[in-house]
Amino acid sequence: MKLFQPGRIGSLTVKNRIVMAPMFCMGMTSPSQELGYSQRGIDYYVTRARGGTGLIVTGVTCPNEKIEKSWGYPLIDSSRATLWLSELAEAVHDYGAKIFVQYSAGFGRQGPPNPSLPHGGLVAPSPIPSFFDPSITCRELSIEEIEEFVSDFGCGAGIIASSGIDGIEIHAHQGYLLDEFITARHNKRTDKYGGSLDGRLRIITELFEAVKRSTCPDYPVTFRYGLTHHSELEGSRTVEEGLEIARKLEAAGFDGLHIDAGFYETNNWAQPPTTQPDGCLVYLAEMAKKAVKIPVIAVGKLGNPKLAESVLEEGKADFIALGRPLLADPEWPNKAKEGRLDDIRPCLGDDEGCLGRVLAGKYISCAVNPQAGNERNLALTPAEKKKTVVIVGGGPAGMEAARVAAIRGHEVTLIEKGYELGGNLLPAAVPEFKRDYRQLIDYYAAQLGKLGVTTKLGTEVTPELILSMKPEVVFVANGSSPIVPQIPGIDKEIVVTAVDLLVNRPEIGKSVVIVGGNLVGAETALYLSRQGKRVTIVEMLDGIMRDMVWMNAQDIQRRFDGLESDRIDVKVMTNTEAVEIVDDGLIVVDKAGQKRTLKADKVVLAVGMVSNQDNLSEAIKGAVPEVYRLGDCIRPGKVIDAVWAGFRTARLV
Ligand SMILES: Cc1cc2nc3c(=O)[nH]c(=O)nc-3n(C[C@H](O)[C@H](O)[C@H](O)COP(=O)(O)O)c2cc1C
């Protein structure tokens, strides 16, 4: 396979074509950023190196805090950084991986503003508004500050190289400070660092030269940027300009380009969520590849090994980068190499465990792999005593508990009343854009089989049945069901829950009103509108998709707003309450108290879930030594809540 052939970036040979995409490592640094990655951070990278990754690119790293205070990223402020850089390099080299530091100027206008500081503590090439609080104007960097930054960047590069790090990726990704310098929309300077594209690129070429000066001419330096911002906003980057940048940077001597897209206004391209298709950025890498001769790295939803291989086979890129797929499964490269595709745990693209946690100030991890980012503390150990474990419920909490308990050596039986494993993952996996959810079910089914878990499907559990099995441990994970609000007309034929709609696929006609605009309502709207249905979402609150990670919601919102290429028909009514169902639609009341009837062929309910009744736990308490309740049956949640509950409970039994 091409994936496993060595590749070159400048003077460096990488053992295969698999790059770990840079991911900002919240929670992975020591309390003092200048001390760099903590043991947790080193473990995190080593786990990916051991899993077979050829080249690791660290998360964003800056020289110091002179222009921007670190938001949690490591710094290379003095030669003391050698301590952590060298430990990191030595640790990943043990497994044959190479490692680049992603080297940056920071977040610029996209940093979280600190209201107690002048300009919110934000800097930019020009006095432009903060992304998060447009009432704050970023402070324009002076020429002297830029020149000092370039010089510090070079000094830091010397430390990086002498510590044994194999190369540097300059970070101009996703609208951060260096991207802002290149972008006409954000760089309005009239001095040598602004104006024409060459002026806007000056800081980049100066940084490049500073790195080469303080390392050596053949020290590998790559550049990461969006070939386009994928945006309708004036002054954002077009593909044509992106290609011109590629040619100019090749001429300047860069050793490779890492191609992505977007900025915060179009973060649904920079961090493509569930509803973006697999490989959605490959076409950009392909264009860059045609424009330059230096190696091109493609990224973005490439977690399907067959797709990743085809990108290389078809010459669309020289390397493929995996971000979230390596969080979900750090062994992705080894498993792909051995053809063990059904052992690869798929990334769901829901961003809950990675960006969702980082945005909430927690360490980076993964919805389907709770060990990500906490490899040492959450390592699974063999159980001290082998126990008989019965798990009630074959949804994500039950399946994960079964997997973990079996890995630890217990004798596990999983009982599911349906005729298929998956629980609420089954309806979730129906839309074509949720195929990774289907893959997660298949992954669990394969793993439980391989681990020798006895699975009993189509079996209704009773206390008598459980007691007859004489288990030492029972996990009750019997899930949740859709809420059906008790409004007049709710029993009419026109009504269906989103879960029923997805599972049973009844005839639904042409026009649909969906009650509820959170994740399930919005995704169902997208699913139905793509089938040509006319969809209206009715939401009581003043906004929709509040329970989704920002870029996931942004992707759907841009589609609803007609800003992506979809031709879909979705209308959103917020501050609107559903009060009655009639034969031909739904009666709603808006904030002003105005009543109206929305005509529809079907009314779809997506107003949340309620825990299923658990008559079992109490009935078997005392007779079974250990009884645990897990997941939705305690409180309905997301996949991450269910998987993490299954993992964290079963690892201690
Ligand atoms: C939690 C998280 C943090 C990220 N931090 C960075 C970063 O520091 N620098 C960068 O260039 N890209 C960053 N990215 C973008 C990824 O490198 C990658 O382009 C993106 O996740 C799409 O690739 P994937 O589908 O393989 O995850 C980050 C992505 C995630 C999910």
Short mmCIF file of N, CA, C and O and ligand atoms in Angstrom, two decimals, residues 21-24 59-60 102 169 171 173-174 224 260 270-272 299-302 321-325 351 354-355 358 364, ligand 1:
data_model
loop_
_atom_site.label_atom_id
_atom_site.label_comp_id
_atom_site.label_asym_id
_atom_site.label_seq_id
_atom_site.Cartn_x
_atom_site.Cartn_y
_atom_site.Cartn_z
N ALA A 21 -2.09 15.08 12.41
CA ALA A 21 -2.37 16.51 12.22
C ALA A 21 -2.19 17.24 13.55
O ALA A 21 -2.46 16.67 14.61
N PRO A 22 -1.75 18.48 13.48
CA PRO A 22 -1.55 19.23 14.72
C PRO A 22 -2.87 19.45 15.44
O PRO A 22 -3.87 19.79 14.82
N MET A 23 -2.87 19.23 16.74
CA MET A 23 -4.07 19.53 17.53
C MET A 23 -3.65 20.22 18.82
O MET A 23 -2.84 19.69 19.57
N PHE A 24 -4.19 21.39 19.00
CA PHE A 24 -3.91 22.22 20.18
C PHE A 24 -4.14 21.39 21.43
O PHE A 24 -5.23 20.88 21.65
N GLY A 59 0.74 20.13 18.53
CA GLY A 59 -0.21 21.25 18.52
C GLY A 59 0.56 22.57 18.52
O GLY A 59 1.79 22.60 18.71
N VAL A 60 -0.18 23.62 18.31
CA VAL A 60 0.41 24.95 18.16
C VAL A 60 1.32 25.29 19.35
O VAL A 60 1.03 25.00 20.50
N GLN A 102 4.70 22.34 15.59
CA GLN A 102 3.94 23.36 14.86
C GLN A 102 4.20 24.70 15.55
O GLN A 102 3.88 24.89 16.72
N GLU A 169 6.71 23.03 11.38
CA GLU A 169 5.59 23.41 10.52
C GLU A 169 5.15 24.81 10.95
O GLU A 169 4.77 25.01 12.11
N HIS A 171 2.63 27.68 11.32
CA HIS A 171 1.18 27.59 11.52
C HIS A 171 0.47 28.86 11.03
O HIS A 171 0.48 29.89 11.70
N HIS A 173 -2.70 28.49 9.88
CA HIS A 173 -3.96 27.74 9.69
C HIS A 173 -5.15 28.51 10.23
O HIS A 173 -5.03 29.30 11.16
N GLN A 174 -6.31 28.34 9.63
CA GLN A 174 -7.61 28.60 10.24
C GLN A 174 -7.84 30.01 10.76
O GLN A 174 -8.52 30.20 11.75
N ARG A 224 1.58 25.43 6.91
CA ARG A 224 0.18 24.97 6.95
C ARG A 224 -0.76 26.16 6.80
O ARG A 224 -0.69 27.14 7.56
N ASP A 260 -5.22 22.95 4.17
CA ASP A 260 -6.59 22.83 4.66
C ASP A 260 -7.40 24.03 4.20
O ASP A 260 -7.09 24.60 3.14
N ALA A 270 -12.44 24.24 8.39
CA ALA A 270 -11.16 24.02 9.08
C ALA A 270 -11.22 22.76 9.92
O ALA A 270 -10.25 22.02 10.02
N GLN A 271 -12.35 22.55 10.56
CA GLN A 271 -12.52 21.34 11.37
C GLN A 271 -13.80 20.65 10.93
O GLN A 271 -14.84 20.75 11.57
N PRO A 272 -13.74 19.99 9.78
CA PRO A 272 -14.98 19.49 9.17
C PRO A 272 -15.73 18.52 10.08
O PRO A 272 -15.18 17.49 10.48
N VAL A 299 -5.52 16.77 4.44
CA VAL A 299 -6.12 16.53 5.76
C VAL A 299 -7.63 16.65 5.65
O VAL A 299 -8.15 17.14 4.65
N GLY A 300 -8.32 16.21 6.69
CA GLY A 300 -9.76 16.43 6.78
C GLY A 300 -10.59 15.21 6.51
O GLY A 300 -10.78 14.81 5.37
N LYS A 301 -11.04 14.56 7.58
CA LYS A 301 -11.94 13.42 7.49
C LYS A 301 -11.41 12.32 6.55
O LYS A 301 -12.08 11.91 5.61
N LEU A 302 -10.18 11.93 6.83
CA LEU A 302 -9.56 10.88 6.02
C LEU A 302 -9.43 9.58 6.82
O LEU A 302 -8.54 8.76 6.55
N ALA A 321 -2.89 13.44 6.46
CA ALA A 321 -2.84 13.76 7.89
C ALA A 321 -4.15 13.36 8.54
O ALA A 321 -5.22 13.52 7.96
N LEU A 322 -4.02 12.80 9.74
CA LEU A 322 -5.19 12.40 10.52
C LEU A 322 -5.14 13.14 11.85
O LEU A 322 -4.13 13.07 12.55
N GLY A 323 -6.21 13.85 12.16
CA GLY A 323 -6.30 14.49 13.47
C GLY A 323 -7.17 13.64 14.37
O GLY A 323 -6.72 12.73 15.06
N ARG A 324 -8.47 13.88 14.28
CA ARG A 324 -9.41 13.20 15.17
C ARG A 324 -9.40 11.67 15.01
O ARG A 324 -9.55 10.96 16.01
N PRO A 325 -9.17 11.14 13.79
CA PRO A 325 -9.12 9.67 13.71
C PRO A 325 -8.03 9.06 14.59
O PRO A 325 -8.17 7.94 15.06
N ASP A 351 -17.05 16.11 17.39
CA ASP A 351 -16.20 17.08 18.07
C ASP A 351 -16.46 17.22 19.56
O ASP A 351 -15.95 18.13 20.20
N CYS A 354 -13.11 16.16 21.62
CA CYS A 354 -11.89 16.92 21.33
C CYS A 354 -12.18 18.41 21.49
O CYS A 354 -12.00 18.99 22.56
N LEU A 355 -12.70 19.05 20.43
CA LEU A 355 -12.92 20.50 20.52
C LEU A 355 -13.93 20.87 21.60
O LEU A 355 -13.76 21.87 22.28
N VAL A 358 -12.06 20.89 24.76
CA VAL A 358 -11.07 21.97 24.78
C VAL A 358 -11.77 23.32 24.98
O VAL A 358 -11.35 24.14 25.80
N ILE A 364 -7.89 17.69 26.06
CA ILE A 364 -8.37 17.13 24.80
C ILE A 364 -8.52 15.62 24.95
O ILE A 364 -7.67 14.95 25.54
C1 LIG B 1 -9.07 19.63 19.16
C2 LIG B 1 -8.43 20.12 17.89
C3 LIG B 1 -7.38 21.02 17.97
C4 LIG B 1 -6.77 21.48 16.81
N1 LIG B 1 -5.68 22.30 16.91
C5 LIG B 1 -4.98 22.63 15.81
C6 LIG B 1 -3.74 23.32 15.91
O1 LIG B 1 -3.22 23.58 17.00
N2 LIG B 1 -3.13 23.66 14.76
C7 LIG B 1 -3.63 23.36 13.53
O2 LIG B 1 -3.03 23.70 12.53
N3 LIG B 1 -4.79 22.66 13.42
C8 LIG B 1 -5.46 22.28 14.51
N4 LIG B 1 -6.60 21.52 14.39
C9 LIG B 1 -7.09 21.09 13.07
C10 LIG B 1 -6.56 19.68 12.74
O3 LIG B 1 -5.17 19.70 12.54
C11 LIG B 1 -7.22 19.10 11.47
O4 LIG B 1 -6.95 19.94 10.39
C12 LIG B 1 -8.72 18.94 11.59
O5 LIG B 1 -9.06 18.31 12.81
C13 LIG B 1 -9.27 18.11 10.42
O6 LIG B 1 -8.65 16.87 10.34
P1 LIG B 1 -9.33 15.50 10.90
O7 LIG B 1 -10.64 15.36 10.19
O8 LIG B 1 -8.36 14.43 10.56
O9 LIG B 1 -9.52 15.67 12.37
C14 LIG B 1 -7.24 21.06 15.54
C15 LIG B 1 -8.31 20.16 15.48
C16 LIG B 1 -8.88 19.68 16.62
C17 LIG B 1 -10.00 18.67 16.51
#
